[in-house]
Coordinates of C-alpha atoms in Angstrom, one line a residue:
Chain U
P20 CA -57.7 -66.3 -30.5
S21 CA -61.3 -65.9 -31.8
R22 CA -61.7 -63.6 -34.8
L23 CA -65.2 -62.7 -33.7
P24 CA -65.4 -59.1 -32.6
L25 CA -66.2 -58.4 -29.0
Y26 CA -69.0 -56.0 -28.1
A27 CA -68.6 -52.9 -26.1
T28 CA -66.8 -53.6 -22.9
H29 CA -66.3 -50.1 -21.4
Q30 CA -68.4 -47.2 -20.2
V31 CA -66.7 -43.9 -20.6
G32 CA -67.1 -41.3 -17.8
V33 CA -65.7 -37.7 -18.1
A34 CA -65.0 -35.2 -15.4
G35 CA -64.4 -31.5 -15.8
F36 CA -61.4 -30.0 -14.1
V37 CA -62.7 -26.4 -14.2
L38 CA -59.8 -24.2 -13.2
N39 CA -59.9 -20.4 -12.9
E40 CA -56.3 -19.5 -13.4
E41 CA -56.8 -15.9 -12.2
T42 CA -58.3 -16.9 -8.8
G43 CA -56.6 -20.2 -8.4
Q44 CA -59.9 -21.8 -7.8
V45 CA -61.3 -25.1 -9.0
L46 CA -65.0 -26.1 -9.3
M47 CA -65.9 -28.9 -6.9
V48 CA -69.2 -30.7 -6.3
Q49 CA -70.5 -32.7 -3.3
D50 CA -72.1 -36.0 -3.9
K51 CA -75.7 -36.5 -2.6
I52 CA -75.3 -40.1 -1.7
R53 CA -71.7 -40.1 -0.4
V54 CA -71.8 -36.7 1.3
S55 CA -68.3 -36.8 2.5
L56 CA -67.0 -36.9 -1.1
W57 CA -66.1 -33.7 -2.9
K58 CA -65.2 -34.3 -6.5
F59 CA -65.0 -32.8 -9.9
P60 CA -68.4 -32.4 -11.8
G61 CA -68.8 -35.0 -14.5
G62 CA -70.7 -38.1 -15.6
L63 CA -71.1 -40.8 -18.3
S64 CA -70.8 -40.0 -22.0
N65 CA -74.0 -40.4 -24.0
P66 CA -73.8 -42.7 -27.0
G67 CA -71.9 -41.0 -29.8
E68 CA -70.8 -38.1 -27.6
D69 CA -67.2 -36.9 -27.7
I70 CA -65.3 -36.7 -24.5
A71 CA -64.9 -32.9 -24.5
D72 CA -68.6 -32.5 -25.1
T73 CA -69.5 -34.7 -22.2
A74 CA -67.3 -32.7 -19.9
I75 CA -68.8 -29.4 -20.9
R76 CA -72.4 -30.7 -20.7
E77 CA -72.0 -32.4 -17.3
V78 CA -70.4 -29.3 -15.8
Y79 CA -73.2 -27.1 -17.0
E80 CA -76.0 -29.6 -16.0
E81 CA -74.5 -30.0 -12.5
T82 CA -73.3 -26.4 -11.7
G83 CA -74.7 -24.1 -14.4
V84 CA -71.1 -23.0 -15.1
K85 CA -70.3 -22.5 -18.9
T86 CA -66.8 -23.7 -19.9
E87 CA -64.5 -24.2 -22.9
F88 CA -62.4 -27.3 -23.5
K89 CA -58.6 -26.9 -23.2
S90 CA -57.1 -30.4 -23.0
V91 CA -57.3 -33.8 -21.5
I92 CA -55.2 -33.9 -18.4
S93 CA -55.5 -37.5 -17.3
F94 CA -57.5 -40.7 -17.8
R95 CA -58.1 -43.8 -15.7
Q96 CA -58.9 -47.4 -16.6
Q97 CA -60.7 -49.5 -13.9
H98 CA -62.3 -53.0 -14.1
N99 CA -65.2 -54.3 -12.0
H100 CA -66.0 -50.8 -10.9
P101 CA -69.0 -51.0 -8.5
N102 CA -71.0 -48.5 -10.6
A103 CA -70.2 -50.2 -13.9
F104 CA -72.3 -53.3 -13.7
G105 CA -69.4 -55.6 -14.5
N106 CA -68.1 -53.5 -17.3
S107 CA -64.8 -51.7 -17.3
D108 CA -64.6 -48.0 -16.9
I109 CA -62.5 -45.4 -18.6
Y110 CA -62.7 -42.0 -16.9
V111 CA -61.2 -39.0 -18.6
V112 CA -60.5 -35.7 -16.9
C113 CA -60.7 -32.7 -19.1
R114 CA -59.2 -29.3 -18.3
L115 CA -61.9 -26.7 -18.9
Q116 CA -61.7 -22.9 -18.8
P117 CA -64.6 -21.4 -17.0
L118 CA -66.5 -18.8 -19.1
T119 CA -68.9 -17.9 -16.2
S120 CA -68.6 -18.2 -12.5
A121 CA -72.1 -18.2 -10.9
I122 CA -73.1 -21.6 -9.6
T123 CA -76.6 -23.1 -9.8
V124 CA -76.5 -26.4 -7.9
C125 CA -78.3 -29.3 -9.6
Q126 CA -80.6 -30.4 -6.7
D127 CA -81.3 -33.8 -8.2
E128 CA -77.7 -34.9 -8.2
L129 CA -75.8 -32.8 -5.8
L130 CA -75.8 -31.6 -2.2
D131 CA -73.5 -28.6 -3.0
A132 CA -71.1 -27.1 -5.5
K133 CA -68.5 -24.5 -4.9
W134 CA -65.2 -22.9 -6.0
M135 CA -62.4 -24.1 -3.8
K136 CA -58.7 -23.0 -3.7
I137 CA -56.7 -25.5 -5.8
H138 CA -54.0 -25.7 -3.1
D139 CA -56.6 -26.6 -0.5
V140 CA -57.9 -29.4 -2.6
A141 CA -54.4 -30.6 -3.5
H142 CA -53.6 -31.0 0.2
D143 CA -57.0 -32.4 1.5
V144 CA -56.4 -35.9 2.9
N145 CA -60.1 -36.6 2.6
I146 CA -60.1 -36.1 -1.1
P147 CA -59.2 -39.2 -3.3
T148 CA -55.8 -39.4 -4.8
L149 CA -56.9 -39.0 -8.4
T150 CA -58.5 -35.6 -7.6
T151 CA -55.6 -34.3 -5.6
R152 CA -53.2 -35.6 -8.3
I153 CA -55.1 -33.6 -11.0
C154 CA -54.9 -30.5 -8.8
R155 CA -51.2 -31.0 -8.5
L156 CA -50.9 -31.2 -12.3
G157 CA -53.0 -28.1 -12.5
I158 CA -50.7 -26.2 -10.1
C159 CA -47.7 -27.4 -12.2
G160 CA -49.5 -26.0 -15.3
M161 CA -50.1 -22.7 -13.7
V162 CA -46.5 -22.4 -12.6
E163 CA -44.6 -23.9 -15.5
G164 CA -47.2 -23.6 -18.3
F165 CA -49.9 -26.0 -19.3
D166 CA -47.8 -27.3 -22.1
K167 CA -46.1 -29.4 -19.3
V168 CA -49.3 -31.3 -18.4
D169 CA -51.7 -31.0 -21.4
I170 CA -52.7 -33.8 -23.7
Q171 CA -54.0 -31.9 -26.7
M172 CA -56.9 -32.8 -28.9
E173 CA -57.1 -32.6 -32.7
K174 CA -59.9 -33.6 -35.1
L175 CA -58.7 -35.6 -38.1
E176 CA -60.4 -37.2 -41.1
S177 CA -60.8 -41.0 -41.0
I178 CA -59.7 -43.3 -43.8
Y179 CA -63.4 -44.1 -44.0
R180 CA -64.8 -41.4 -46.2
G181 CA -66.7 -38.7 -44.5
A182 CA -65.8 -39.9 -41.0
F183 CA -63.8 -38.0 -38.5
Y184 CA -62.2 -38.9 -35.3
K185 CA -60.4 -37.1 -32.5
I186 CA -56.8 -37.9 -31.4
Y187 CA -55.2 -36.9 -28.2
H188 CA -51.4 -36.7 -27.7
R189 CA -48.7 -34.4 -26.5
P190 CA -48.2 -31.1 -28.5
L191 CA -45.9 -31.8 -31.4
S192 CA -43.8 -28.9 -32.7
D193 CA -44.0 -28.1 -36.4
K194 CA -40.3 -29.2 -36.7
Y195 CA -41.5 -32.8 -36.3
N196 CA -45.0 -32.4 -37.7
Y197 CA -43.9 -31.1 -41.1
M198 CA -40.4 -32.5 -41.4
Chain Q
P65 CA -81.4 -36.2 -17.5
S66 CA -82.1 -39.8 -16.6
R67 CA -80.3 -41.1 -13.5
L68 CA -80.3 -44.6 -14.9
P69 CA -76.8 -45.8 -15.7
L70 CA -75.9 -46.5 -19.4
Y71 CA -74.4 -49.7 -20.3
A72 CA -71.0 -50.1 -22.0
T73 CA -70.8 -47.9 -25.0
H74 CA -67.2 -48.3 -26.1
Q75 CA -65.0 -51.0 -27.3
V76 CA -61.3 -50.4 -26.5
G77 CA -58.6 -51.3 -29.1
V78 CA -54.9 -51.0 -28.3
A79 CA -52.0 -50.8 -30.7
G80 CA -48.3 -51.4 -29.9
F81 CA -45.9 -48.8 -31.2
V82 CA -42.8 -51.0 -30.9
L83 CA -39.8 -48.8 -31.4
N84 CA -36.2 -50.0 -31.4
E85 CA -34.3 -46.8 -30.4
E86 CA -30.9 -48.3 -31.4
T87 CA -31.9 -49.2 -35.0
G88 CA -34.6 -46.5 -35.4
Q89 CA -37.0 -49.2 -36.6
V90 CA -40.6 -49.7 -35.8
L91 CA -42.6 -52.9 -36.0
M92 CA -45.3 -52.8 -38.7
V93 CA -47.9 -55.4 -39.9
Q94 CA -49.7 -55.8 -43.1
D95 CA -53.5 -56.5 -42.9
K96 CA -54.8 -59.6 -44.6
I97 CA -58.0 -58.1 -45.8
R98 CA -56.9 -54.6 -46.7
V99 CA -53.5 -55.5 -48.1
S100 CA -52.5 -52.0 -48.9
L101 CA -52.6 -51.1 -45.2
W102 CA -49.5 -51.2 -43.1
K103 CA -50.2 -50.5 -39.5
F104 CA -49.1 -51.1 -35.9
P105 CA -49.8 -54.5 -34.5
G106 CA -52.8 -54.5 -32.1
G107 CA -56.4 -55.5 -31.4
L108 CA -59.3 -55.3 -29.0
S109 CA -58.9 -55.6 -25.2
N110 CA -60.4 -58.7 -23.7
P111 CA -62.9 -58.0 -20.8
G112 CA -61.0 -57.0 -17.7
E113 CA -57.7 -56.6 -19.5
D114 CA -55.5 -53.5 -18.9
I115 CA -54.5 -51.4 -21.9
A116 CA -50.7 -52.2 -21.5
D117 CA -51.4 -55.9 -21.3
T118 CA -53.5 -55.9 -24.4
A119 CA -50.7 -54.1 -26.3
I120 CA -48.1 -56.6 -25.2
R121 CA -50.3 -59.6 -25.9
E122 CA -51.4 -58.5 -29.3
V123 CA -47.9 -57.7 -30.5
Y124 CA -46.7 -61.1 -29.3
E125 CA -49.7 -63.0 -30.9
E126 CA -49.3 -61.2 -34.2
T127 CA -45.5 -61.0 -34.6
G128 CA -43.9 -63.2 -31.9
V129 CA -42.0 -60.1 -30.6
K130 CA -41.8 -59.8 -26.8
T131 CA -42.0 -56.2 -25.5
E132 CA -42.2 -54.1 -22.4
F133 CA -44.6 -51.3 -21.7
K134 CA -43.1 -47.8 -21.6
S135 CA -46.0 -45.3 -21.9
V136 CA -49.2 -44.3 -23.7
I137 CA -48.4 -42.1 -26.6
S138 CA -51.8 -41.3 -28.0
F139 CA -55.5 -42.2 -28.0
R140 CA -58.4 -41.8 -30.4
Q141 CA -62.1 -41.6 -29.9
Q142 CA -64.3 -42.5 -32.9
H143 CA -68.1 -43.0 -33.2
N144 CA -69.9 -45.3 -35.7
H145 CA -66.6 -47.0 -36.5
P146 CA -67.4 -49.6 -39.3
N147 CA -65.9 -52.3 -37.2
A148 CA -67.5 -51.4 -34.0
F149 CA -71.1 -52.5 -34.7
G150 CA -72.6 -49.2 -33.8
N151 CA -70.6 -48.7 -30.7
S152 CA -67.9 -46.1 -30.2
D153 CA -64.3 -46.9 -30.2
I154 CA -61.4 -45.8 -28.1
Y155 CA -58.1 -46.8 -29.6
V156 CA -54.9 -46.4 -27.4
V157 CA -51.4 -46.5 -28.8
C158 CA -48.8 -47.8 -26.3
R159 CA -45.1 -47.2 -26.7
L160 CA -43.4 -50.6 -26.2
Q161 CA -39.8 -51.4 -26.0
P162 CA -38.8 -54.6 -27.9
L163 CA -37.1 -57.3 -25.9
T164 CA -36.7 -59.6 -28.9
S165 CA -36.4 -58.9 -32.6
A166 CA -37.2 -62.1 -34.6
I167 CA -40.6 -61.9 -36.3
T168 CA -43.0 -64.8 -36.6
V169 CA -46.0 -63.7 -38.7
C170 CA -49.4 -64.8 -37.4
Q171 CA -50.7 -66.3 -40.6
D172 CA -54.4 -66.2 -39.5
E173 CA -54.5 -62.4 -39.3
L174 CA -51.6 -61.0 -41.2
L175 CA -50.1 -61.1 -44.7
D176 CA -46.7 -59.8 -43.4
A177 CA -44.9 -58.1 -40.6
K178 CA -41.5 -56.4 -40.6
W179 CA -39.3 -53.8 -39.0
M180 CA -39.4 -50.5 -41.0
K181 CA -37.4 -47.3 -40.6
I182 CA -39.4 -44.9 -38.5
H183 CA -38.5 -42.0 -40.8
D184 CA -39.8 -44.0 -43.8
V185 CA -43.1 -44.7 -42.1
A186 CA -43.4 -41.0 -41.0
H187 CA -43.2 -39.9 -44.6
D188 CA -45.2 -42.6 -46.3
V189 CA -48.2 -40.9 -47.9
N190 CA -50.0 -44.2 -48.1
I191 CA -50.0 -44.7 -44.4
P192 CA -52.9 -43.2 -42.4
T193 CA -52.3 -39.9 -40.5
L194 CA -52.6 -41.4 -37.1
T195 CA -49.7 -43.8 -37.8
T196 CA -47.4 -41.2 -39.3
R197 CA -48.2 -38.9 -36.4
I198 CA -47.2 -41.4 -33.9
C199 CA -44.0 -42.0 -35.7
R200 CA -43.3 -38.2 -35.7
L201 CA -44.0 -38.2 -31.9
G202 CA -41.5 -41.1 -31.6
I203 CA -38.8 -39.3 -33.6
C204 CA -39.4 -36.2 -31.4
G205 CA -38.9 -38.6 -28.3
M206 CA -35.7 -40.1 -29.7
V207 CA -34.3 -36.6 -30.4
E208 CA -35.5 -34.6 -27.4
G209 CA -36.3 -37.4 -24.8
F210 CA -39.4 -39.4 -24.4
D211 CA -40.4 -37.2 -21.5
K212 CA -41.6 -34.8 -24.2
V213 CA -44.2 -37.2 -25.6
D214 CA -45.0 -39.8 -23.0
I215 CA -48.2 -40.2 -21.0
Q216 CA -47.1 -42.2 -18.0
M217 CA -49.0 -44.9 -16.2
E218 CA -49.3 -45.5 -12.5
K219 CA -51.2 -48.0 -10.5
L220 CA -53.2 -46.6 -7.6
E221 CA -55.5 -48.0 -4.9
S222 CA -59.2 -47.2 -5.4
I223 CA -61.4 -45.7 -2.7
Y224 CA -63.2 -49.1 -3.0
R225 CA -61.3 -51.4 -0.6
G226 CA -59.0 -53.8 -2.4
A227 CA -59.5 -52.4 -5.8
F228 CA -56.9 -50.8 -7.9
Y229 CA -56.9 -48.7 -11.1
K230 CA -54.3 -47.3 -13.4
I231 CA -54.1 -43.6 -14.1
Y232 CA -52.3 -42.0 -17.1
H233 CA -51.0 -38.5 -17.2
R234 CA -47.9 -36.5 -17.8
P235 CA -44.9 -37.1 -15.6
L236 CA -45.2 -34.8 -12.5
S237 CA -42.0 -33.9 -10.7
D238 CA -41.7 -34.5 -6.9
K239 CA -41.8 -30.8 -6.4
Y240 CA -45.5 -30.8 -7.1
N241 CA -46.3 -34.4 -6.1
Y242 CA -45.0 -34.0 -2.6
M243 CA -45.5 -30.3 -2.0

């Protein structure tokens, strides 16, 4: 195989799964172009932007809701995505905790945005599988604890001096981390 | 914000965490350029190649060991990586089950490759944190079951006719998946 490096092959999209645990509601937005589609708010990462920051920014831009990052709950890899111009696409769903609840719909991008009952979204046959699956993971988290479903994030120092990266994996108890 | 799509911003690298549960050994390779560095075999995804396929291919090319995909165990996001030419980098670590054990070192890329005891790697202060962390997750998996640490993969049909994608998330019991 060639030893020449490849260039960037993937765009990275991030969605915010904004779950209010007290009300059991999740923040959903309605696409302006494909009006039948209700989905999580989100969009593409800017160059150099961390996954969690993209999620928080996109949710705020699209709905005005302020949030805090909790975990990554799922990611998807897809090739030849119609919106990816021949590139591949990695789409990461972050679980976010809402800090505010009032919605201001971004009129440029969306037709509507609202809080929906997570159980309604999970059972809506018109909502794509990825979205209903995330809601089912969220319900599992609310019932059994988010430790069951979370992929946690941690910032670590790179072997390249002064550089940092973020790793994502399952929570690891101190028993194994400091053995 | 601009509505124009960005182009690909990320390269995707994949490593194989090849763990023999019976012997407690993990497959490690020694870099040719930075000879002090022992690491998991792996490399960049080819365009259109799925994460799991990259892991299996790279492990085979570098070491001759045949493997089977089990799960994703961690991923990392890093910006301005020295080997990424200004792009960002997503590096995914797959847990692979070895199907063969004999090693054939790829002389073009590597100085050496060998099976090491996972506990030795986990405690080696000369091995970068990401690698030791993965080994600790592997030890946790061997002791408590891999369900504790695995991010499982599933192939699903896209809303775009005829297209498929792969999603990765925590195992979800039927209770929630078919409620």
